[in-house]
Coordinates of C-alpha atoms and ligand atoms in Angstrom, one line a residue:
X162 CA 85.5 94.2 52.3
X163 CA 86.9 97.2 53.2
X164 CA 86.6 96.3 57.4
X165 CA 87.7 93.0 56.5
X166 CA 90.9 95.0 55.6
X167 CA 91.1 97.2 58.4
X168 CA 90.8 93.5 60.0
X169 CA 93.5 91.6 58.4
X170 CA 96.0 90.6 60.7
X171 CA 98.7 92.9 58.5
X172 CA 96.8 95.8 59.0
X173 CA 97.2 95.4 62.8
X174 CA 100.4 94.1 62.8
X175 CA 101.5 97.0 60.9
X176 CA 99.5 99.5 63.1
X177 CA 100.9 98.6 66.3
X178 CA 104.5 98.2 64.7
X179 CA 103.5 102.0 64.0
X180 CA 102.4 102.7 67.6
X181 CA 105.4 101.0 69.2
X182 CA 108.3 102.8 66.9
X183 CA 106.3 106.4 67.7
X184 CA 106.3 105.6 71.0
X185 CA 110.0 104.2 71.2
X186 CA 110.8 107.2 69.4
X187 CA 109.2 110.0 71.3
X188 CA 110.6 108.5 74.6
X189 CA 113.9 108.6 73.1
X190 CA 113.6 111.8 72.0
X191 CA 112.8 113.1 75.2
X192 CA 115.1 111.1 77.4
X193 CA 117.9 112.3 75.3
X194 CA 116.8 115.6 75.3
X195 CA 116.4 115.6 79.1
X196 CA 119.4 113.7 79.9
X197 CA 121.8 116.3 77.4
X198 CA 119.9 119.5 78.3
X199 CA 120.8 119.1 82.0
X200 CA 124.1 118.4 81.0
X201 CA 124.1 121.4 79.3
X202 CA 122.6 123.0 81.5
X203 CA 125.0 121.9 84.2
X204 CA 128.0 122.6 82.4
X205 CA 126.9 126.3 82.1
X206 CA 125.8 126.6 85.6
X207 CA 129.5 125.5 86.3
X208 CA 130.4 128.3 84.2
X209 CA 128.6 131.1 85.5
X210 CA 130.4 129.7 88.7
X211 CA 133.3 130.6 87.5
X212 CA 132.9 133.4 85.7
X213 CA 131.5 134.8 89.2
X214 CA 134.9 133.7 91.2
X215 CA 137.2 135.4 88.7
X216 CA 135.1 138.4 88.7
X217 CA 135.3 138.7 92.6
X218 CA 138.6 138.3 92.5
X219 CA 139.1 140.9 89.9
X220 CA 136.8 143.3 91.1
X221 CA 139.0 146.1 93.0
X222 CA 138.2 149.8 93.6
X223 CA 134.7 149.8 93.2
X224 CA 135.4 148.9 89.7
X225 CA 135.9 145.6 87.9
X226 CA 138.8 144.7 86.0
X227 CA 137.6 143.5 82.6
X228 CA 140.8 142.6 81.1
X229 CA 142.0 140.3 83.7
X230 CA 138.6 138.9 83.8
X231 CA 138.0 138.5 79.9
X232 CA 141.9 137.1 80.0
X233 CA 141.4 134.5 82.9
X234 CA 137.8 133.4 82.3
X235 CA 137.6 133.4 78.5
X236 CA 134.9 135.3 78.2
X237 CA 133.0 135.2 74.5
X238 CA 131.1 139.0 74.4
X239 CA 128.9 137.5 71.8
X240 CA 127.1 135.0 74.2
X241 CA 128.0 136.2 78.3
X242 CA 127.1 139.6 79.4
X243 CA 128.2 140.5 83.2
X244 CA 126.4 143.5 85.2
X245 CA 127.9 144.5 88.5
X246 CA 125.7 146.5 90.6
X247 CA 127.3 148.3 93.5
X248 CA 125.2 150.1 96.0
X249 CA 126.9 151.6 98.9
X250 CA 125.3 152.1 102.3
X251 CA 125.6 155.7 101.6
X252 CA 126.1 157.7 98.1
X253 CA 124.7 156.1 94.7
X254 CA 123.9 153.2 93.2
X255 CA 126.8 152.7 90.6
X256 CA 126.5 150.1 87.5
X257 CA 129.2 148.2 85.7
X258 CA 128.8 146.2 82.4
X259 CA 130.7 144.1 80.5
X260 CA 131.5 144.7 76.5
X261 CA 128.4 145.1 74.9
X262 CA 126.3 144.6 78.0
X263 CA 124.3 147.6 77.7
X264 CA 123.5 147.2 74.6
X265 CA 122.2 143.6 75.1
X266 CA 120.1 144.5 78.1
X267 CA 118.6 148.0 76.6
X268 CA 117.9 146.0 72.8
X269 CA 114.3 145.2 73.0
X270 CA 115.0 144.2 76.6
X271 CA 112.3 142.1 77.8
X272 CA 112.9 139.6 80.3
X273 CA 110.6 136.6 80.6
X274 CA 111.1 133.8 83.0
X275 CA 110.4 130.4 81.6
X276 CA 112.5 128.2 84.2
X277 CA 114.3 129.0 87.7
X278 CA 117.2 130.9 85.8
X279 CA 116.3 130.2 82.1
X280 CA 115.2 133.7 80.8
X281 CA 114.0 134.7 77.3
X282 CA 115.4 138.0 75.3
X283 CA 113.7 138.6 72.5
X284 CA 115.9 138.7 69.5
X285 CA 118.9 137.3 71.2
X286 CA 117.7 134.1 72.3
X287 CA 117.5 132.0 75.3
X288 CA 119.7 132.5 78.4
X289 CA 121.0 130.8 81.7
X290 CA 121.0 134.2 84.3
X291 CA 123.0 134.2 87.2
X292 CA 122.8 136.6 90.0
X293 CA 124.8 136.6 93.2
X294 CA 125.3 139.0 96.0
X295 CA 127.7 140.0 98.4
X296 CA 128.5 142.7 101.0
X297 CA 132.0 144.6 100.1
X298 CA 133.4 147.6 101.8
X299 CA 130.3 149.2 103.3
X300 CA 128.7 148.4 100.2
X301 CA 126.5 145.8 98.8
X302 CA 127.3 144.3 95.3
X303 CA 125.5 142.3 92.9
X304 CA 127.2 140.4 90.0
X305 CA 124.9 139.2 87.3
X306 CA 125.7 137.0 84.4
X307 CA 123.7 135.8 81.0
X308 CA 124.9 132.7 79.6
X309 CA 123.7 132.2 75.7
X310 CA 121.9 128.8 75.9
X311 CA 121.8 129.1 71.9
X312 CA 123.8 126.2 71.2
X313 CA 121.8 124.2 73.4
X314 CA 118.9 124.7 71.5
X315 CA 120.6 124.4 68.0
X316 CA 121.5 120.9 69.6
X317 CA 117.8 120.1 70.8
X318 CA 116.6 121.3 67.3
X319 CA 119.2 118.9 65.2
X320 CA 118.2 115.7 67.8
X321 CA 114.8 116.6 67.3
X322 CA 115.5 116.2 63.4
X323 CA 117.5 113.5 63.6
X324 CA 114.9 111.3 65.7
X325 CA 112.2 112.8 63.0
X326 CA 114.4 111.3 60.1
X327 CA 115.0 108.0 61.9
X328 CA 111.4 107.8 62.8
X329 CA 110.7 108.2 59.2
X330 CA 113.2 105.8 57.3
X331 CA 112.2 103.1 60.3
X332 CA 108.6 103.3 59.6
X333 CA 109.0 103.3 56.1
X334 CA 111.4 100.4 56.1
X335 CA 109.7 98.5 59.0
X336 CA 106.4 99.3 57.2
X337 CA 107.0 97.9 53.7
X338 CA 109.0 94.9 55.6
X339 CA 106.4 94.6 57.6
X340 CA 103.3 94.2 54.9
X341 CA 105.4 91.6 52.9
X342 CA 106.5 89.6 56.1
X343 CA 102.3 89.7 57.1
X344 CA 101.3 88.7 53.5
X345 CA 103.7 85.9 53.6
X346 CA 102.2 84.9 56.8
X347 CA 98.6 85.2 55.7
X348 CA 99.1 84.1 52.6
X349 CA 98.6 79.9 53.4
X350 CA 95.5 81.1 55.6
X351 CA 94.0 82.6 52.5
X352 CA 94.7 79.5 50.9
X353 CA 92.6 77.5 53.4
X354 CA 89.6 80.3 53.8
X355 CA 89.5 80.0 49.7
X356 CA 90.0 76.4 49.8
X357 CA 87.4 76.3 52.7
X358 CA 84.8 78.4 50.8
X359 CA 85.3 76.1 47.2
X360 CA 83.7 73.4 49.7
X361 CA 80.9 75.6 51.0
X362 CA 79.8 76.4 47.8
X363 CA 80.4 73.5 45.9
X364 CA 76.6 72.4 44.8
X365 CA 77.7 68.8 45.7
X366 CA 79.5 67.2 48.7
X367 CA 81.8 63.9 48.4
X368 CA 81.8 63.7 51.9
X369 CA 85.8 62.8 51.3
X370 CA 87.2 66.7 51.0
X371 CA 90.2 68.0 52.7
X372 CA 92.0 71.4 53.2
X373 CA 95.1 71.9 51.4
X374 CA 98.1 71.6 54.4
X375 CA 100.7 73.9 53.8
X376 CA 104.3 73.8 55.1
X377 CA 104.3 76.6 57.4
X378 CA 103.7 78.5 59.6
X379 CA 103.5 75.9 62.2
X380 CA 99.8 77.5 63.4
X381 CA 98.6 77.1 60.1
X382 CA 99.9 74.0 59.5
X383 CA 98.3 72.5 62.6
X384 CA 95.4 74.3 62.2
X385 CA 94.9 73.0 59.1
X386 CA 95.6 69.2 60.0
X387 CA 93.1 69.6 63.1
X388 CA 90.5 70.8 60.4
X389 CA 90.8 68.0 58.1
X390 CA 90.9 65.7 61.7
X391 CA 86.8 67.3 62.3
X392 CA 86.1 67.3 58.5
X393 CA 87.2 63.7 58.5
X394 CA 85.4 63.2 61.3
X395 CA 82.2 65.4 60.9
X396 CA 82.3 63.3 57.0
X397 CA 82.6 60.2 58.4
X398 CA 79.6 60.4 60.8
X399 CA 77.5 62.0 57.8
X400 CA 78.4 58.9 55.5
X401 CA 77.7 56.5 58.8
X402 CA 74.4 58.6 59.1
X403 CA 73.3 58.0 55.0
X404 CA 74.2 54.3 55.4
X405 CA 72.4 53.7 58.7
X406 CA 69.0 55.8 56.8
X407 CA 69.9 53.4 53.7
X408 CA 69.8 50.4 56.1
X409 CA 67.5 51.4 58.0
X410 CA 64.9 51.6 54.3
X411 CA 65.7 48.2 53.4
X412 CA 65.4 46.4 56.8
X413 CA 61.9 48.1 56.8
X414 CA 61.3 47.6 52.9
X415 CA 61.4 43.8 53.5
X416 CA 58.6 43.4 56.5
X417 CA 56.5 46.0 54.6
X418 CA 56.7 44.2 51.3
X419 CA 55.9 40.8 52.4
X420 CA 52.9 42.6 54.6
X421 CA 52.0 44.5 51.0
X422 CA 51.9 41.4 49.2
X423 CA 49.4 39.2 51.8
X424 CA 47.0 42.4 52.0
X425 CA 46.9 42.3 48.2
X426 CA 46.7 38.4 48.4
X427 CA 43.7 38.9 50.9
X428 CA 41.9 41.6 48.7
X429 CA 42.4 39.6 45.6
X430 CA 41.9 36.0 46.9
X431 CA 40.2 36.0 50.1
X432 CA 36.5 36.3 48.8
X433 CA 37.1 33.0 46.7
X434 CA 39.8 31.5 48.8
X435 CA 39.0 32.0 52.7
X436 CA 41.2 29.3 53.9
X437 CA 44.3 31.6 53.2
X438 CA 43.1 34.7 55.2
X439 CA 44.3 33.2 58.8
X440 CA 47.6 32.1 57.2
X441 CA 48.0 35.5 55.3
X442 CA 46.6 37.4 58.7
X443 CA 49.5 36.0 60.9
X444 CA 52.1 36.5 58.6
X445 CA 51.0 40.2 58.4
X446 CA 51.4 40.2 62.1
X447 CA 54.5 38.6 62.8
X448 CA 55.7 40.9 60.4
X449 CA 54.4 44.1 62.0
X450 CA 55.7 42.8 65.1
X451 CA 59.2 42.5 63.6
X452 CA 59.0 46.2 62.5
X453 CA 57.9 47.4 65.7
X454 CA 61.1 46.0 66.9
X455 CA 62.9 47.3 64.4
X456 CA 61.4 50.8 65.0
X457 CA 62.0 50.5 68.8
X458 CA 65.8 49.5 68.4
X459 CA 66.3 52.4 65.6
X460 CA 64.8 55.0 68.1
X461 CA 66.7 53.5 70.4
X462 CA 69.9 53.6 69.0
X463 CA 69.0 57.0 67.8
X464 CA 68.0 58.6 71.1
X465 CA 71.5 57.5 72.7
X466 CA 73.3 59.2 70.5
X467 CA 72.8 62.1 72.8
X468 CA 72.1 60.2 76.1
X469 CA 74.1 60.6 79.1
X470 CA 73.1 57.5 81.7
X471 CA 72.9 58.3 85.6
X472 CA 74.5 55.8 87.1
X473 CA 75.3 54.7 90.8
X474 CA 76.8 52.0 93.4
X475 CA 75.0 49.1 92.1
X476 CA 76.3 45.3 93.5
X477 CA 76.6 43.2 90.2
X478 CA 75.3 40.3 91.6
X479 CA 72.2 41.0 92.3
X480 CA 71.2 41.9 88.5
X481 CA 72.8 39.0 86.9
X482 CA 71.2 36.9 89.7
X483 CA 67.7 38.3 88.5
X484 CA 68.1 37.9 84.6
X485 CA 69.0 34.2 85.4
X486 CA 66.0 33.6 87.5
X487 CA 63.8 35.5 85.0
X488 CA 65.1 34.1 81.6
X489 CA 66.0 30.6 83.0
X490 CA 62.3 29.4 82.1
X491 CA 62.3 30.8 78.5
X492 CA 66.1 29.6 77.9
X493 CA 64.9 25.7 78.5
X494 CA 68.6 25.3 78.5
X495 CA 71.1 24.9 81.2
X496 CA 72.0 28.7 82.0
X497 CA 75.0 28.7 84.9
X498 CA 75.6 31.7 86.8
X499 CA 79.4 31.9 88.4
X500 CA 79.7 35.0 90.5
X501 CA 81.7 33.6 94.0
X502 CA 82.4 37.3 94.8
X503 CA 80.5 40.4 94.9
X504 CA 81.7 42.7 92.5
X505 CA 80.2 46.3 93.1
X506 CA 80.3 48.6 90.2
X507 CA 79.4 52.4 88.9
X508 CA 76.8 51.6 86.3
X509 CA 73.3 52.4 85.2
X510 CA 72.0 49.3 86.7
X511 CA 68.7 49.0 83.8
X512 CA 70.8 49.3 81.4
X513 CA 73.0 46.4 82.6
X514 CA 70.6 44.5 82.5
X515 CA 69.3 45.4 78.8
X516 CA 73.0 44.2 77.8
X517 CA 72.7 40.8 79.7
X518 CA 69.3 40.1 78.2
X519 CA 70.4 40.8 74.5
X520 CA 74.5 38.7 74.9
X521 CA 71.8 36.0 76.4
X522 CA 69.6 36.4 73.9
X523 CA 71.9 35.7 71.4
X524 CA 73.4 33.1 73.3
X525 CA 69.7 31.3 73.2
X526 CA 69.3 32.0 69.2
X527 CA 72.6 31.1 67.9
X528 CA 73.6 27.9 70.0
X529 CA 72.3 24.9 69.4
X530 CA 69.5 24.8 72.1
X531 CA 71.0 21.3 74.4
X532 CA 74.4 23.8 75.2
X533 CA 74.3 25.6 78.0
X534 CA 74.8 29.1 78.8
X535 CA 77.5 30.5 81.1
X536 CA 77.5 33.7 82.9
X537 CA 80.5 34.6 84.5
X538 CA 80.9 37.9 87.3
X539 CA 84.4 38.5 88.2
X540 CA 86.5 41.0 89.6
X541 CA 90.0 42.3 87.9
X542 CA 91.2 46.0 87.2
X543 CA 87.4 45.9 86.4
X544 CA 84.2 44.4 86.7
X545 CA 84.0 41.8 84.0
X546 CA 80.4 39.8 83.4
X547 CA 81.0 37.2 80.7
X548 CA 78.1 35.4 78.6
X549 CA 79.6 32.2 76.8
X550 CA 77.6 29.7 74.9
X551 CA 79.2 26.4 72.8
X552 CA 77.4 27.9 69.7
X553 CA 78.8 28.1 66.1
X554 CA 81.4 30.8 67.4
X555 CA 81.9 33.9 65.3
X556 CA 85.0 34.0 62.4
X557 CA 88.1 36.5 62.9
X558 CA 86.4 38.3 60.0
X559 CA 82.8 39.4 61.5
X560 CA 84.5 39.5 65.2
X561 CA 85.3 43.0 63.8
X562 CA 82.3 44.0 62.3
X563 CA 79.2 42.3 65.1
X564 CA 79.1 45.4 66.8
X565 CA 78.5 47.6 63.7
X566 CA 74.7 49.3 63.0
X567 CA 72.7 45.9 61.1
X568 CA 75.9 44.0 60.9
X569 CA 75.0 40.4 60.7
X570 CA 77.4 37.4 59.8
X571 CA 76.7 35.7 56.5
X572 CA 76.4 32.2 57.7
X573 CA 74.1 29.9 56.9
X574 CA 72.4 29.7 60.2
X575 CA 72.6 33.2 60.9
X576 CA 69.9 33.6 57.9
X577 CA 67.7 31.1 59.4
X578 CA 67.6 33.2 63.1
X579 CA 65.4 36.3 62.9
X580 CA 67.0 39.6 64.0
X581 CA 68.3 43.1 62.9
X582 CA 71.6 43.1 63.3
X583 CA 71.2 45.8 65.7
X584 CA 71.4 44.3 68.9
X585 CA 75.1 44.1 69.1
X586 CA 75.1 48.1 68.3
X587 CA 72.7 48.9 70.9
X588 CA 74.8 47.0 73.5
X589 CA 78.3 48.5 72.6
X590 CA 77.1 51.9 72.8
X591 CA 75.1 51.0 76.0
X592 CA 78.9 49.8 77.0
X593 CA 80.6 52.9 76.3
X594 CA 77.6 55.2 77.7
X595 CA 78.6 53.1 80.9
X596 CA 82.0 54.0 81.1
X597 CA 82.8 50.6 80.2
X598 CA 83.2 48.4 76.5
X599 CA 82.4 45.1 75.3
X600 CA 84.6 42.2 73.7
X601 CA 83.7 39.4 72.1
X602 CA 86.7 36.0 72.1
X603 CA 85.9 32.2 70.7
X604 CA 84.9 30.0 73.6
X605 CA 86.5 26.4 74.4
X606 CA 86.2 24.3 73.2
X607 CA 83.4 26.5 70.6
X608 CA 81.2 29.0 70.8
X609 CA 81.7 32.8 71.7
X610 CA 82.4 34.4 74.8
X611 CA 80.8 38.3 75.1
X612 CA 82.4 40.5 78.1
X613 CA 81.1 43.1 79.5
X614 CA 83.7 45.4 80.7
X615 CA 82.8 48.2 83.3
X616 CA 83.8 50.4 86.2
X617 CA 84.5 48.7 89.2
X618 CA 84.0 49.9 92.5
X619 CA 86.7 48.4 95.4
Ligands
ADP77 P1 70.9 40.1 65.3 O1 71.2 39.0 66.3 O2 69.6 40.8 65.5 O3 71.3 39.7 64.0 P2 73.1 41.4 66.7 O4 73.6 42.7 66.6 O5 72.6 40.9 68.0 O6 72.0 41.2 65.6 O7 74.2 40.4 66.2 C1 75.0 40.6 65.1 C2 75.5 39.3 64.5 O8 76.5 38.8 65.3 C3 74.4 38.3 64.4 O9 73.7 38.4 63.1 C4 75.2 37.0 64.4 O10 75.7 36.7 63.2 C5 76.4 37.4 65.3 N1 76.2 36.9 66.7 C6 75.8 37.6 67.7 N2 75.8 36.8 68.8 C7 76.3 35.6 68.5 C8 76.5 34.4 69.2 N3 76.3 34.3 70.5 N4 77.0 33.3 68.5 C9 77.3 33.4 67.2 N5 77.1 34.6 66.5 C10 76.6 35.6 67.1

C-alpha cells in the first residue's frame, strides 16, 4: 500500500515539481551570483584603477600626498588601505601607508590567496588587492591597494536568503497546489479502479456491466469509454459463447433422445417383438449420423475461431467448374454454371469450395427439386460467385439472422429439411477468413440468390 503511494501519480508529479523548482532555483542562484559578483567585482577593479592614477599623480618627493589623494579619490579608511613601497637603486627600502594601513596589515595579518587578487584577512574580511609597479627617479616603486569586498559578500549572503525564502514559499505553495490539482486528477481514475474492482469481486457476473464515465479529464474519459467498448465486447462474445454451449446441448439432446428411446424400445420390446429391431436400428443410425455432423460442424466452427487460412493465386473457374461436374449427378436438377470470364482471385482455394458445396447444398434442399440451380462467376471491384435457386426465397426478417450460429427460418418447410442451422455460420466465417463476405438478395422471379464476395486479383 505504502509503494502504491510512493507510486501514485501525485507522488511523482509532486517529486519532480520538487526537483525542477531546486534545480531552477540553484541555477538562479548561481547565475545571479555570478553575473553580480563580476560586476562587483569589476566595478572595484575600476576602482583600484583609479585610486592607483590619483596616487601617481599625487605622489611627489618620495613621499605621497595623502590629502590630495583622500580629497580627489574619496577614499573610505574603513574599507581601502594603500602601501607604497619605494626602493631606490641605492640607499633603503622606504614604506608609505595610508590612515590605518599599518594597522590593518600588522592585525592578525595573514594573507591567503583564494582567487587571482581576491585575498582573505582574517578578522577584517575579504579583499580585492592591487599591486602595480613602476620605475621613478632612480627608484623603483610599488603601490598596493586593498579594496573591502565586504559588501559584496553581505550582497551574496542576502541573494542567497532571498532565493532560500523563495525556494521555500514556492515549494510550499506549488506543493500543496500541487497534491490537490493531482487528487483532482486522480480522483475519476480511482473511481474506475474501485468501480473496476466491485466487478472483479462481485460473486456473480451479468455479463451487461459498465464503468462509470466521468466528465474529465479527457484521458480518463476516453479511457473509460474504450473499456466499456472491450467489456462490451469481451461480454458480448461470453453471452454468444453460453448461447452457442446452450444450443449446441439441445441440438445434441434431440438425436440422443430419440437414439435413448429406440435402445430402450429394443431392450424392452425386441425379445417379443423382433420385427421392430431393423426399424429401431436405422433410426439409431441416421441419428448418430446426424450428430456426427453436428459434432464435425461445431468443431468446425470452433477451430476457426482462431484459424488464419493460407491462401494464394487461384483462377475461380476452375473450382466452380469442378463442384458443378461433381455435384451435377447428386443435384438431378438442372445446375447452370455462367462464368464467360476468368476471374482470378486471392483465396484459400478448399475452402472455396466448402462454401460452394454448402450455398448448393442448400440450393438442392430448400428448392423445389424441378428448379434449377444457377451459379454465376463474375468480375467487378471483386470477385463475385453467385448461387441462385427459384426456391421459397428467404423473408426480410431471417435474411438478417441465416448467418447466425443454428439460426434456422421457421417455415414450414424449413422444419421438414434436416439440418443444423449451422451451415450458413460456417460459410460466413469461411467468407471473412477469406478476406471476403457473403450476401444473401431474393432472386427473380423467387428464390434466393447467395454471393460470395472475395478478393480479386486483376
Ligand atoms: P441448415 O440448412 O442446416 O438449417 P443453414 O445455416 O445452412 O442451416 O441455413 C440456415 C437457414 O437459412 C435454413 O434453416 C433455411 O431456413 C435458410 N436457408 C438457407 N439457404 C436457403 C435457401 N437456398 N433457400 C431458402 N432458405 C434457405
Amino acid at each position: 500500500m505504502n509503494n502504491k503511494k510512493n507510486n501514485s501519480s501525485a507522488t511523482q508529479i509532486t517529486r519532480a515539481y520538487i526537483i525542477l523548482l531546486t534545480t531552477l532555483m540553484i541555477i538562479v542562484s548561481f547565475a545571479t551570483i555570478f553575473v553580480v559578483g563580476l560586476h562587483l567585482v569589476h566595478n572595484k577593479r575600476d576602482d583600484a584603477e583609479q585610486l592607483t592614477t590619483v596616487l601617481k599623480t599625487s605622489f611627489s618627493d618620495y613621499k605621497p600626498d595623502w590629502d590630495y589623494w583622500r580629497d580627489t579619490a574619496s577614499i573610505n579608511p574603513h574599507n581601502t588601505f594603500v602601501r607604497v613601497t619605494v626602493v631606490p637603486d641605492s640607499g633603503k627600502v622606504r614604506h608609505f601607508y595610508s590612515h590605518r594601513t599599518r594597522k590593518f596589515l600588522r592585525d592578525d595579518f595573514e594573507n591567503r590567496p583564494l582567487l587571482k587578487n581576491i585575498q582573505i584577512q582574517t578578522d577584517q574580511g575579504i579583499f580585492y588587492h592591487v599591486k602595480t609597479s613602476e620605475r621613478w627617479k632612480h627608484s623603483r616603486v610599488t603601490y598596493e591597494i586593498w579594496l573591502s569586498l565586504n559588501n559584496v559578500v553581505e550582497l551574496f549572503k542576502l541573494i542567497i536568503v532571498v532565493v532560500i525564502s523563495v525556494m521555500a514559499f514556492g515549494l510550499l505553495i506549488g506543493i500543496s497546489a500541487i497534491s490537490v490539482l493531482a487528487r483532482k486528477l486522480n480522483a475519476p481514475l480511482e473511481r474506475l479502479t474501485t468501480a473496476t474492482q466491485k466487478i472483479n469481486d462481485a460473486d456473480t457476473s451479468t455479463h451487461h456491466e459498465t464503468l462509470p464515465v466521468p466528465a474529465g479529464p479527457q484521458e480518463v474519459t476516453d479511457l473509460s469509454i474504450e473499456f466499456n467498448r472491450l467489456l462490451t465486447s469481451l461480454n458480448n462474445q461470453v453471452l454468444r459463447d453460453h448461447q452457442f454451449v446452450s444450443d449446441a446441448s439441445h441440438e445434441l439432446r434431440t438425436p440422443l433422445a430419440a437414439i435413448r428411446g429406440h435402445i430402450n424400445l429394443i431392450r424392452r420390446h425386441g425379445n417379443t417383438h423382433p420385427e421392430i429391431v431393423q426399424p429401431s436400428l436405422s433410426t439409431i443410425d441416421t441419428e448418430s449420423i446426424r450428430m456426427q455432423h453436428l459434432i464435425d460442424s461445431l468443431l468446425q466452427l470452433s477451430r476457426m475461431d482462431h484459424a488464419e487460412l493460407e491462401k494464394q493465386r487461384v483462377l475461380l473457374n476452375d473450382i466452380v467448374q469442378r463442384v458443378a461436374d461433381n455435384y451435377h449427378e447428386q443435384l438431378n436438377r438442372e445446375l447452370v454454371v455462367n462464368a464467360p470470364h476468368p476471374v482470378h482471385a486471392m483465396v484459400h482455394a478448399e475452402s472455396i469450395t466448402q462454401m460452394l458445396v454448402a450455398l448448393i447444398d442448400n440450393a438442392n434442399k430448400y428448392a423445389p427439386g424441378d428448379t434449377p440451380i444457377t451459379i454465376n462467376l463474375f468480375a467487378d471491384s471483386h470477385a463475385v460467385i453467385e448461387v441462385a435457386d427459384l426456391g421459397p426465397g428467404i423473408s426480410d426478417g431471417a435474411k438478417a439472422h441465416i448467418f447466425d450460429r443454428f439460426y434456422r427460418a421457421d417455415t414450414s418447410r424449413s422444419h421438414k429439411i434436416d439440418g443444423s442451422g449451422l451451415g450458413l455460420a460456417i460459410v460466413a466465417r469461411l467468407a471473412d477468413l477469406n478476406g471476403g463476405a457473403v450476401h444473401v438478395r431474393d432472386n427473380q422471379p423467387q428464390g434466393s440468390v447467395f454471393s460470395l464476395i472475395l478478393p480479386i486479383i486483376k
